[in-house]
Amino acid sequence: MAFQDIRSGVIGGTAIGILRFIIVVALTFLGLLALTFFIGRVVPIDPVLSVVGDRATPEQYEVARVAMGLDRPLIVQFVSYVADVLRFDLGMSTSTNRPVAEDLARVFPATMEMASLGILIGVGLGVPAGVLAAAWQGSWVDQVIRVFALLGYSVPAFWLGLVGLAVFYAWLGWVEGPGRVSIYYDGITPVVTGLLTVDALIEGDWDVFKSAWSHIILPAAILGVFSLAYIARMTRSFMLDQLNQEYVTTARVKGVPEWRVIWVHAFGAIRVPLITVIGLSYAGLLEGSVMIETVFSWPGIGNYLTTALFNADMNAVLGATLVIGAVFIIINKVSDVLYRVLDPRSREGSR
């Protein structure tokens, strides 16, 4: 009987937690929808003119305005907008004459591919750099890592991208230039995941893979520099806090090897907050790659958003903004779930 009561309590607590999670995500997404909707209504761009052109007659303008539903009350327009989004209908793009949802499904994987490689570089180099800087606090290693992290924060992305192209593409010839793949390989690999390097590996097309890798490595490395700077600084801060704790001193007094004190005891204690840092950094790369995509002519969501802004294509602008915001929400919530899974104290505090 007691076991059944405990089991019922666990199941009930899990159900409440899932329900709470769904409600929070739904309300956050509703707020994002409201934000994008009202941004589309306050910007000084007439969506009707972007469709009919500035030479349309007043009668043509009014017909288009009614057809677009802009004659209805604002609250009715918002409800209709929410219903359309839930059906994955983001309207038509005036730039491409295709549904915005199809455009975003085509360009978002390119951004995700570059940002994923960037975060792998950032985590793979930033975490060890932060740990070493904390372990050798005040040494030349610490100073070099801190200066590099500061430069990573300070250098503009477009400048670093242009310098990277000038050095590694134009001068040294180590990588290929702008674009996602060489023109003679474009479109020959069937789309499976949307990630060109992965699709090329699935098809066993090594020439396409080498071309795609040569194109992606430089912009991804530049994104990795920015995430590396943030991750290294936060890792160093977390590690310094843990290395000053009494349990670390006790471990050292007991004769535990220094590498074990640092990488097992201290680093093990910072894994949970580090997950949040990495998640936020990844989301930042996904939403902050506009400059890099513009410099490298990368066909991702940032480049798509920039083109839409220049063409006053509000459906595309709002659709891209909505997708970026939704991805940020999802990554943030996944980080929160992982935080609770790995840290039992957070689960006990939320009950």
XYZ file of C-alpha atoms in Angstrom:
351
model
C 0.000 0.000 0.000
C 2.795 2.358 0.909
C 4.593 1.498 -2.357
C 1.446 2.266 -4.350
C 1.076 5.610 -2.566
C 4.699 6.497 -3.343
C 4.258 5.443 -6.968
C 1.058 7.465 -7.315
C 2.779 10.476 -5.809
C 5.728 10.187 -8.223
C 3.416 9.820 -11.227
C 1.260 12.708 -10.048
C 4.300 14.919 -9.489
C 5.646 14.040 -12.951
C 2.296 14.808 -14.588
C 2.096 18.158 -12.800
C 5.655 18.955 -13.875
C 4.896 18.121 -17.519
C 1.672 20.149 -17.410
C 3.511 23.101 -15.885
C 6.200 22.835 -18.573
C 3.595 22.793 -21.374
C 1.758 25.798 -19.921
C 4.972 27.821 -19.575
C 6.053 27.009 -23.139
C 2.587 27.790 -24.522
C 2.386 31.143 -22.734
C 5.908 32.065 -23.800
C 5.136 31.176 -27.404
C 1.879 33.151 -27.254
C 3.845 36.159 -26.033
C 6.271 35.702 -28.932
C 3.347 35.567 -31.366
C 1.903 38.767 -29.902
C 5.279 40.493 -30.135
C 5.864 39.566 -33.775
C 2.266 40.444 -34.703
C 2.353 43.935 -33.213
C 5.850 44.571 -34.603
C 4.365 43.895 -38.026
C 1.664 46.472 -37.355
C 3.821 49.316 -36.009
C 6.731 49.262 -38.464
C 6.463 52.032 -41.099
C 6.028 49.545 -43.949
C 2.697 49.109 -45.697
C 2.204 45.391 -46.425
C -0.431 46.211 -49.031
C 1.952 48.400 -51.038
C 4.579 45.651 -50.953
C 2.039 43.456 -52.783
C 0.281 45.812 -55.217
C 3.110 48.306 -55.744
C 3.098 52.082 -55.445
C 1.374 52.579 -58.823
C -1.821 50.764 -57.853
C -5.106 52.658 -57.962
C -7.034 53.322 -54.732
C -9.561 50.690 -55.788
C -6.841 48.069 -56.304
C -5.264 49.032 -52.991
C -8.571 48.618 -51.142
C -9.306 45.252 -52.773
C -5.879 43.957 -51.725
C -6.311 45.385 -48.216
C -9.621 43.537 -47.783
C -8.169 40.339 -49.265
C -5.308 40.472 -46.749
C -7.786 40.915 -43.891
C -6.356 44.276 -42.801
C -9.816 45.861 -42.678
C -10.804 43.706 -39.690
C -10.375 44.725 -36.010
C -6.872 44.237 -34.627
C -7.860 41.516 -32.153
C -9.562 39.537 -34.955
C -6.405 39.860 -37.046
C -4.320 38.571 -34.135
C -6.566 35.537 -33.579
C -6.409 34.778 -37.297
C -2.614 35.199 -37.204
C -2.291 32.717 -34.317
C -4.525 30.215 -36.111
C -2.444 30.529 -39.286
C 0.826 30.016 -37.393
C -0.545 26.916 -35.681
C -1.248 25.563 -39.182
C 2.331 26.491 -40.185
C 0.958 29.113 -42.557
C 3.268 32.132 -42.376
C 1.998 33.761 -45.553
C 3.645 34.294 -48.931
C 7.013 35.927 -49.394
C 6.972 38.839 -51.824
C 10.706 38.342 -52.388
C 10.603 34.709 -53.509
C 6.884 34.278 -54.357
C 6.886 31.117 -52.267
C 5.299 30.288 -48.903
C 7.464 31.638 -46.071
C 7.244 28.284 -44.266
C 8.835 26.538 -47.274
C 11.584 29.164 -47.459
C 12.376 28.796 -43.757
C 12.406 25.002 -43.999
C 14.979 25.400 -46.768
C 17.273 28.002 -45.162
C 17.139 27.129 -41.451
C 19.104 23.842 -41.728
C 22.033 25.784 -43.240
C 22.123 28.075 -40.206
C 21.739 25.155 -37.805
C 24.584 23.279 -39.516
C 26.977 26.211 -39.214
C 25.921 27.088 -35.648
C 26.188 23.442 -34.516
C 29.744 23.183 -35.785
C 30.477 26.559 -34.193
C 29.214 25.479 -30.774
C 31.210 22.235 -31.000
C 34.326 24.316 -31.588
C 33.363 26.719 -28.803
C 32.703 23.955 -26.262
C 35.644 21.804 -27.323
C 38.113 24.653 -26.856
C 36.315 26.997 -24.446
C 35.649 24.549 -21.626
C 39.255 23.239 -21.365
C 40.562 26.805 -21.713
C 38.358 28.009 -18.857
C 39.374 25.095 -16.639
C 43.080 25.665 -17.314
C 42.753 29.410 -16.700
C 41.124 28.750 -13.323
C 43.608 26.025 -12.356
C 46.564 28.309 -13.155
C 44.987 31.534 -11.958
C 47.328 34.504 -12.320
C 49.840 32.684 -14.535
C 50.699 33.556 -18.135
C 48.289 30.830 -19.289
C 45.450 32.538 -17.443
C 46.397 35.932 -18.868
C 46.593 34.668 -22.455
C 43.206 32.951 -22.210
C 41.591 36.019 -20.647
C 42.988 38.321 -23.336
C 41.802 35.961 -26.082
C 38.337 35.816 -24.488
C 38.239 39.610 -24.306
C 39.178 39.875 -27.979
C 36.481 37.371 -28.828
C 33.948 39.667 -27.175
C 35.312 42.861 -28.707
C 36.123 42.116 -32.358
C 33.164 42.777 -34.731
C 31.942 39.651 -36.488
C 31.913 41.183 -39.963
C 35.512 42.404 -39.591
C 36.736 39.001 -38.437
C 34.870 37.381 -41.325
C 36.442 39.692 -43.900
C 39.920 39.168 -42.436
C 39.358 35.405 -42.427
C 38.361 35.451 -46.100
C 41.345 37.642 -47.013
C 43.839 35.431 -45.175
C 42.596 31.843 -45.409
C 40.791 32.044 -48.770
C 42.407 34.751 -50.907
C 45.984 34.528 -49.585
C 46.639 31.034 -48.228
C 43.961 29.176 -50.198
C 43.249 26.820 -47.297
C 39.471 27.098 -47.583
C 36.936 27.845 -50.292
C 35.158 31.165 -50.518
C 31.618 32.423 -49.896
C 28.631 30.158 -50.344
C 27.671 26.772 -48.982
C 29.187 24.562 -51.691
C 30.947 25.001 -55.024
C 28.589 25.916 -57.848
C 29.150 22.677 -59.786
C 28.113 20.614 -56.726
C 25.038 22.699 -55.911
C 21.803 20.702 -55.865
C 23.229 17.286 -56.782
C 22.955 15.779 -53.277
C 19.422 14.645 -52.294
C 18.062 16.467 -49.251
C 17.654 14.074 -46.320
C 18.371 16.132 -43.192
C 18.979 19.532 -44.779
C 22.502 19.493 -43.336
C 24.660 19.362 -46.451
C 27.707 17.716 -44.887
C 25.536 15.034 -43.269
C 23.530 14.448 -46.467
C 26.754 14.105 -48.469
C 28.033 11.507 -45.986
C 24.733 9.609 -46.146
C 24.950 9.486 -49.946
C 28.666 8.660 -49.852
C 29.448 11.671 -52.051
C 32.915 12.593 -50.800
C 33.552 15.351 -53.335
C 30.453 17.218 -52.189
C 31.384 16.629 -48.547
C 34.898 18.020 -49.028
C 33.544 21.074 -50.840
C 30.856 21.677 -48.196
C 33.370 21.205 -45.375
C 35.822 23.611 -47.004
C 33.059 26.214 -47.237
C 31.644 25.792 -43.727
C 34.770 25.496 -41.612
C 35.796 29.172 -41.730
C 32.406 30.790 -40.855
C 31.784 28.083 -38.256
C 35.220 28.685 -36.733
C 34.499 32.416 -36.497
C 31.194 31.681 -34.749
C 33.137 29.270 -32.548
C 35.485 32.080 -31.518
C 32.583 34.113 -30.138
C 31.045 31.171 -28.278
C 34.517 30.119 -27.080
C 35.093 33.533 -25.514
C 31.819 33.424 -23.571
C 32.101 29.758 -22.551
C 35.754 30.109 -21.465
C 34.997 33.123 -19.268
C 31.994 31.485 -17.629
C 33.844 28.176 -17.124
C 36.739 30.022 -15.494
C 34.355 31.877 -13.182
C 32.528 28.673 -12.178
C 35.793 26.802 -11.604
C 37.319 29.561 -9.455
C 34.253 29.456 -7.238
C 34.514 25.677 -6.824
C 38.287 25.596 -6.303
C 37.823 27.837 -3.272
C 35.320 25.463 -1.648
C 36.209 23.429 1.447
C 35.635 20.043 -0.199
C 38.386 20.840 -2.728
C 40.779 21.773 0.079
C 39.864 18.542 1.881
C 40.544 16.497 -1.252
C 43.957 18.110 -1.644
C 44.812 17.507 2.015
C 43.920 13.833 1.573
C 46.456 13.588 -1.238
C 44.056 13.327 -4.163
C 45.956 13.976 -7.430
C 45.564 17.555 -8.668
C 44.175 16.500 -12.033
C 41.450 14.527 -10.239
C 40.663 17.452 -7.938
C 40.243 19.741 -10.939
C 38.551 17.523 -13.525
C 36.507 15.208 -11.284
C 35.675 17.116 -8.106
C 35.575 20.784 -9.196
C 34.544 20.312 -12.827
C 31.916 17.758 -11.884
C 30.237 20.388 -9.733
C 29.971 22.960 -12.554
C 28.505 20.707 -15.239
C 24.947 21.703 -14.383
C 25.296 25.508 -14.687
C 27.581 24.979 -17.676
C 24.719 23.320 -19.561
C 22.708 26.550 -19.332
C 25.687 28.574 -20.555
C 26.217 26.272 -23.545
C 22.501 26.267 -24.375
C 22.301 30.058 -24.336
C 25.482 30.294 -26.390
C 24.074 27.905 -28.999
C 20.840 29.861 -29.201
C 22.876 33.046 -29.556
C 24.767 31.568 -32.514
C 21.519 30.574 -34.211
C 20.019 34.027 -33.867
C 23.200 36.078 -34.121
C 24.709 34.685 -37.320
C 23.278 37.444 -39.528
C 26.591 39.250 -40.056
C 28.558 36.062 -40.708
C 25.970 34.787 -43.181
C 25.992 38.131 -44.980
C 29.797 38.227 -45.255
C 30.048 34.612 -46.422
C 26.894 34.663 -48.596
C 25.679 31.740 -46.523
C 22.112 30.739 -47.538
C 20.795 30.598 -43.980
C 18.023 32.253 -42.028
C 20.140 35.311 -41.210
C 20.822 36.020 -44.875
C 17.158 35.360 -45.656
C 16.098 37.816 -42.950
C 18.485 40.496 -44.223
C 17.210 40.146 -47.784
C 13.613 40.304 -46.578
C 14.318 43.492 -44.625
C 15.858 45.191 -47.653
C 12.853 44.166 -49.774
C 10.293 45.209 -47.109
C 9.007 41.601 -47.146
C 7.216 41.662 -43.793
C 5.816 38.126 -43.986
C 9.346 36.771 -44.378
C 10.715 39.086 -41.669
C 8.063 38.103 -39.140
C 8.284 34.418 -40.055
C 12.061 34.363 -39.599
C 11.783 36.300 -36.336
C 9.161 33.861 -35.096
C 11.291 30.814 -35.935
C 14.382 32.289 -34.265
C 12.384 33.149 -31.148
C 10.783 29.696 -31.059
C 14.188 28.020 -31.334
C 15.492 30.181 -28.495
C 12.520 29.169 -26.326
C 12.992 25.470 -27.116
C 16.728 25.507 -26.379
C 16.145 27.416 -23.151
C 13.516 24.929 -21.987
C 15.634 21.920 -22.966
C 18.498 23.389 -20.934
C 16.120 23.826 -18.008
C 14.996 20.184 -18.276
C 18.597 18.936 -18.404
C 19.402 21.144 -15.419
C 16.647 19.473 -13.406
C 17.632 15.984 -14.541
C 21.291 16.405 -13.585
C 20.728 18.379 -10.366
C 18.360 16.624 -7.906
C 18.357 19.725 -5.682
C 16.522 21.717 -8.341
C 13.812 19.028 -8.520
C 13.384 19.079 -4.756
C 13.170 22.880 -4.736
C 10.476 22.926 -7.414
C 8.095 20.629 -5.575
